[in-house]
Short mmCIF file of C-alpha atoms in Angstrom, two decimals:
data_model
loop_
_atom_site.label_atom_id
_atom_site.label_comp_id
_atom_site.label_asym_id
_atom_site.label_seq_id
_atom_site.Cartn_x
_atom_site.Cartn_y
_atom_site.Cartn_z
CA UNK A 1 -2.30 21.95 44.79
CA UNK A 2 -3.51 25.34 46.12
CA UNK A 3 -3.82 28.05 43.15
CA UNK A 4 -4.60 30.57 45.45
CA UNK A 5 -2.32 31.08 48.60
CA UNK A 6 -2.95 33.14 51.29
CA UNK A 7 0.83 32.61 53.81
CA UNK A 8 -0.61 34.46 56.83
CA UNK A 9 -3.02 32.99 58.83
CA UNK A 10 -3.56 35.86 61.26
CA UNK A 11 -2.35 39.25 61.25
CA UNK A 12 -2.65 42.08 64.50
CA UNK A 13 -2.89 45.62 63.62
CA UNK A 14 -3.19 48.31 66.07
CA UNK A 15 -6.16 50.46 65.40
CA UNK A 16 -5.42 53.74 63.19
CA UNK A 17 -2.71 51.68 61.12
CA UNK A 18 -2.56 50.29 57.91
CA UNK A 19 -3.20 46.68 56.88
CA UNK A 20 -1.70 44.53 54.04
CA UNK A 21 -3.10 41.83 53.35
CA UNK A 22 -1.12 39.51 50.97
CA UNK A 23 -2.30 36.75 48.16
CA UNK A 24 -0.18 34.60 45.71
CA UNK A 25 -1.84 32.69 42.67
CA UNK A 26 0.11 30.08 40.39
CA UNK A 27 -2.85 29.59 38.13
CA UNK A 28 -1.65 31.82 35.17
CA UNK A 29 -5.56 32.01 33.73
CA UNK A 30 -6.40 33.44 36.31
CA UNK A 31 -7.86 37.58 35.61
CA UNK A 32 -10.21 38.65 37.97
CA UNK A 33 -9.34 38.67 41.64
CA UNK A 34 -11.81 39.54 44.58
CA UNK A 35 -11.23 39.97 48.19
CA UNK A 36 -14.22 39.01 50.80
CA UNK A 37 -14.45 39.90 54.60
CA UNK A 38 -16.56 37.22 56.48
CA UNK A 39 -17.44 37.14 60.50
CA UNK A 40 -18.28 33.57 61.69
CA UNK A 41 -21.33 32.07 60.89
CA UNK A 42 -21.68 34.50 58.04
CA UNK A 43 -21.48 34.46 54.18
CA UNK A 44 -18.62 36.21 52.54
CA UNK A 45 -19.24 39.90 52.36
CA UNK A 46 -17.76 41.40 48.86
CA UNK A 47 -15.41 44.62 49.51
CA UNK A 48 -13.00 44.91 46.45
CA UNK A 49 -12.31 43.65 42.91
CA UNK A 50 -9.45 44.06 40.43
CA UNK A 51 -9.10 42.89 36.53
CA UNK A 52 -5.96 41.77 35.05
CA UNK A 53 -5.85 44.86 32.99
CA UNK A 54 -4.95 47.00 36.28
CA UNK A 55 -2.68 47.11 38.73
CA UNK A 56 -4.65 49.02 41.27
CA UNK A 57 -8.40 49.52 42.07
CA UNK A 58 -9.11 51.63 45.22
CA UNK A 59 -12.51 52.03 47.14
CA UNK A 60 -12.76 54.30 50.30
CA UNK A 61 -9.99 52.87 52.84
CA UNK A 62 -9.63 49.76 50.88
CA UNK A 63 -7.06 49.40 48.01
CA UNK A 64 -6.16 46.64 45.94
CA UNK A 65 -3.39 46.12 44.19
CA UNK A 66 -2.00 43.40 41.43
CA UNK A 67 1.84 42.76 40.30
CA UNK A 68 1.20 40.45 37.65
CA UNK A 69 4.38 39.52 36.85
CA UNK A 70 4.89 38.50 40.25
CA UNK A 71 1.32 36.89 40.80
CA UNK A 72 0.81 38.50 43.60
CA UNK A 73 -1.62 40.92 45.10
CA UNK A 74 -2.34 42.58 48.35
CA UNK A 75 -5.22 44.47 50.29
CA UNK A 76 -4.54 47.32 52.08
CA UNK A 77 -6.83 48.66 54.47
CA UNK A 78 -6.57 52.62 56.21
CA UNK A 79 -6.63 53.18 58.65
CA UNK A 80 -7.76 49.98 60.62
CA UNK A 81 -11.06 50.18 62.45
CA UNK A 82 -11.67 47.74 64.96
CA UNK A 83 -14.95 46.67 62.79
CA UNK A 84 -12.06 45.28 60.12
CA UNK A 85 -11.87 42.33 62.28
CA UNK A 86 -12.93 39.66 60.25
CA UNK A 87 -11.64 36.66 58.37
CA UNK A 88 -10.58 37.91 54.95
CA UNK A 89 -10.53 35.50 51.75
CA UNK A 90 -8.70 36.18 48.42
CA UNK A 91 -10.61 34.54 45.53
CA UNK A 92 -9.76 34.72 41.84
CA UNK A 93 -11.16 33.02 38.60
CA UNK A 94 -9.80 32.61 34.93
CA UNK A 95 -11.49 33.25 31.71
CA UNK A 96 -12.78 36.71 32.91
CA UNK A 97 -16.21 35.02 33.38
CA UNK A 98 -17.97 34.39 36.62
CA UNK A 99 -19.47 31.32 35.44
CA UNK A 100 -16.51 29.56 35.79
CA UNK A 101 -16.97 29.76 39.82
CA UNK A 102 -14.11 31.39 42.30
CA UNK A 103 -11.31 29.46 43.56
CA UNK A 104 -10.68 30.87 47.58
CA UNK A 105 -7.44 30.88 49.27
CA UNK A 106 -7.28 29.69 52.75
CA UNK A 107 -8.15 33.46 54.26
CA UNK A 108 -6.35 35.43 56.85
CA UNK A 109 -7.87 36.63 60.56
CA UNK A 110 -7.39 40.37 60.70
CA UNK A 111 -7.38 41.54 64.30
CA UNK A 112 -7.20 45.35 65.07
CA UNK A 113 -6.01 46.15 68.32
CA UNK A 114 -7.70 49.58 70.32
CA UNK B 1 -33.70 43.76 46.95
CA UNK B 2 -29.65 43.14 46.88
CA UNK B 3 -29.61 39.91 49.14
CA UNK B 4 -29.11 36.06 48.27
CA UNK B 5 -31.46 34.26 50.71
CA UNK B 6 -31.29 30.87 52.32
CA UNK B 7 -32.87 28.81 53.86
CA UNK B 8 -33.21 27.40 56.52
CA UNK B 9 -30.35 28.67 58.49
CA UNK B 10 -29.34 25.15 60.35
CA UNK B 11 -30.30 21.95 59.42
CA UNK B 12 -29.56 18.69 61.51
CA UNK B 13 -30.43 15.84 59.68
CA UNK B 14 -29.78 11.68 59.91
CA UNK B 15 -28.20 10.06 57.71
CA UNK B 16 -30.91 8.49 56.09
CA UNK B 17 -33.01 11.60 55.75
CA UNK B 18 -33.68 13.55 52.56
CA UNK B 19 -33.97 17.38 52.91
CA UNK B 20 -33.71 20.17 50.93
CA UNK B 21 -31.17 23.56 50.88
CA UNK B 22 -33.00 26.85 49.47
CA UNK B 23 -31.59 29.67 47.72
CA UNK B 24 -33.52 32.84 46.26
CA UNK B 25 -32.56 36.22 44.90
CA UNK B 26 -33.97 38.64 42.96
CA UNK B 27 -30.87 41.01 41.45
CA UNK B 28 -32.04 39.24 37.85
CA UNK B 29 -28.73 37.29 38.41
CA UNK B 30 -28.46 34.79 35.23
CA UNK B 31 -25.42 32.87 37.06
CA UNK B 32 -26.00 30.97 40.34
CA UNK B 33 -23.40 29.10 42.44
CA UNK B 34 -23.20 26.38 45.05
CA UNK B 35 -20.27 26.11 47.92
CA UNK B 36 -19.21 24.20 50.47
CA UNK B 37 -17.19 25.66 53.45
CA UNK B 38 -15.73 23.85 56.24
CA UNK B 39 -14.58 25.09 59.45
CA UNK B 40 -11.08 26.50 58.98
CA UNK B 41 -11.21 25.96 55.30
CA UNK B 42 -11.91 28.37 52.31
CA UNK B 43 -15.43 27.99 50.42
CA UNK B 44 -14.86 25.16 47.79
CA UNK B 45 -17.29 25.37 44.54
CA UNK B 46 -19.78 22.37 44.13
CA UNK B 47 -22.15 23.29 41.03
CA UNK B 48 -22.64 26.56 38.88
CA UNK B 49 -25.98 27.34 36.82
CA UNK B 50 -25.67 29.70 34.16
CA UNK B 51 -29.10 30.35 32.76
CA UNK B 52 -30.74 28.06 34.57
CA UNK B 53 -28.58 25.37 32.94
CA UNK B 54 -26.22 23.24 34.87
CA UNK B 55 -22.38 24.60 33.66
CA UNK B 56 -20.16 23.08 36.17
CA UNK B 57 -20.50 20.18 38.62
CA UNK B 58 -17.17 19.99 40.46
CA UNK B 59 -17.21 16.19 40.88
CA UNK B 60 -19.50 15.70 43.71
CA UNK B 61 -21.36 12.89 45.26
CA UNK B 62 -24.77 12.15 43.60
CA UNK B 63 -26.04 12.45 47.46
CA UNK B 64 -26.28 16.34 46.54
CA UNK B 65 -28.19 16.68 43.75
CA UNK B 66 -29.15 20.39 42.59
CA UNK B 67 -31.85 21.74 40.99
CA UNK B 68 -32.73 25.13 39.80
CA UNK B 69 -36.45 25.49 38.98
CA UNK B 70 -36.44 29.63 37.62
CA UNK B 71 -34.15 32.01 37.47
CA UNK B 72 -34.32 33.28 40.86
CA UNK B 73 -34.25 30.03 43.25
CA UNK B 74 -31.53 27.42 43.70
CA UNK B 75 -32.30 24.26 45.49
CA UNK B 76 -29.81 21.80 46.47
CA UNK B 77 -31.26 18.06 47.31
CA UNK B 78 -29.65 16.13 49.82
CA UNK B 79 -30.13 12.39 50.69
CA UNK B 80 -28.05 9.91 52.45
CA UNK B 81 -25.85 12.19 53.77
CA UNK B 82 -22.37 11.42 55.70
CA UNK B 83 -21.33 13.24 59.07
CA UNK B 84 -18.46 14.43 56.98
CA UNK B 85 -20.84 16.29 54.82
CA UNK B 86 -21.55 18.56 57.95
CA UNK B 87 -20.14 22.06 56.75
CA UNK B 88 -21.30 25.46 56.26
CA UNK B 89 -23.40 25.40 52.62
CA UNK B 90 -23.16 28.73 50.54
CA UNK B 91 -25.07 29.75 47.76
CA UNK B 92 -23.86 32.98 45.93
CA UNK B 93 -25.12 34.50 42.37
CA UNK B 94 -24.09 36.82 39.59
CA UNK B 95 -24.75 39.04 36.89
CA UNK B 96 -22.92 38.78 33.88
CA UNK B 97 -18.98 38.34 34.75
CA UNK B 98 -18.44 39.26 38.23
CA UNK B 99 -20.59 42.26 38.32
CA UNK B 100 -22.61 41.97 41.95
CA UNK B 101 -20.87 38.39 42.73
CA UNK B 102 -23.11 38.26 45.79
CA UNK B 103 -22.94 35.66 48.76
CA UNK B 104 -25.97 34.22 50.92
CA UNK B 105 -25.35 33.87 54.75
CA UNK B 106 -25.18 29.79 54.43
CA UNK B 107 -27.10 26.99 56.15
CA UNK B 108 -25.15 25.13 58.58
CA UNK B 109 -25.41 21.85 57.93
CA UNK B 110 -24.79 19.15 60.72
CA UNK B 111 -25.00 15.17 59.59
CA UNK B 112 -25.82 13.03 62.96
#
């Protein structure tokens, strides 16, 4: 049973544009969610976190945001740059500690478009 | 120094071989993780070390056997292998929570 969900397996963007990024959880422990850009052959890159106790955490063009209730959250990223392209992967753990490892959805191949 | 390093980078090994995986950083990290990642497929967590200490083994096969030796290297043992083994191997570490959850380019690990 996936805990972490990640529906879109690709998404095209023209450059200049914003992208969401979306991520659905069913593991109601779950509190700390963390998004990671990775290019083949590469280990995940950290961008973004958020806690439980917000509902939005921004850094430069990326922006995070978390709907609780709905266990849901999404990345948005403006505008594109064609360097975005990447495989992005939604992770989240419970118990607020990172000890207890990060669970990954499947990730979701951005493509920006010149 | 802000980088988990491992080594080597590829690895093609028999399956009656024994090698080794190698993992350093030195961020004073007190939480260090294993993963397994297979094409198309998110990483999947194999062992944690929290102080050195073994925390979490997520039910793996004794043919990966980890080991971590200080507080700033991560090994992970491998012997008798299968070809369905052959994946992308990530090691990643931490400060306390999530604070600098940082991820090591992998080994890429192929089982002939």
């Amino acid at each position: 049973d996936q805990q972490v969900k990640q529906n879109s397996p690709s998404l095209s963007v023209q450059e200049g544009r914003i992208s969401i990024l979306n991520c659905d959880y069913t593991n109601s422990m779950f509190d700390y969610f963390l998004w990671y850009k990775k290019y083949p052959a590469e280990g995940p890159t950290f961008l973004i976190s958020i806690s439980s106790i917000k509902d939005k955490n921004e850094d430069g063009r990326f922006t995070v945001f978390l709907n609780k209730s709905a266990k849901h959250l999404s990345l948005h990223i403006v505008p594109s740059q064609p360097g975005d392209s990447a495989v992005y992967f939604c992770a989240a753990s419970a118990n607020g500690g990172g000890a207890d490892g990060l669970t990954f959805g499947k990730g979701t191949h951005l493509i920006i478009q010149p | 120094d802000t980088e988990v390093t491992q080594t080597p980078k590829h690895l093609v090994m028999g399956m009656t071989n024994k090698k080794s995986l190698k993992c350093e950083q030195h961020m004073g990290h007190r939480a260090m993780y294993w993963y397994k990642q297979k094409a198309k497929k998110p990483p999947e967590l194999m062992f944690v070390y929290s102080y050195e200490k073994l925390s979490i083994n997520e039910s793996v096969p004794s043919r990966f056997s980890p080991e971590c030796p200080n507080s700033s290297l991560l090994n992970l043992h491998l012997h008798a292998l299968q070809p369905e083994d052959s994946a992308l191997y990530l090691c990643a570490s931490s400060q306390s929570g999530f604070e600098g959850y940082t991820f090591g380019s992998g080994t890429r690990l192929t089982v002939v």
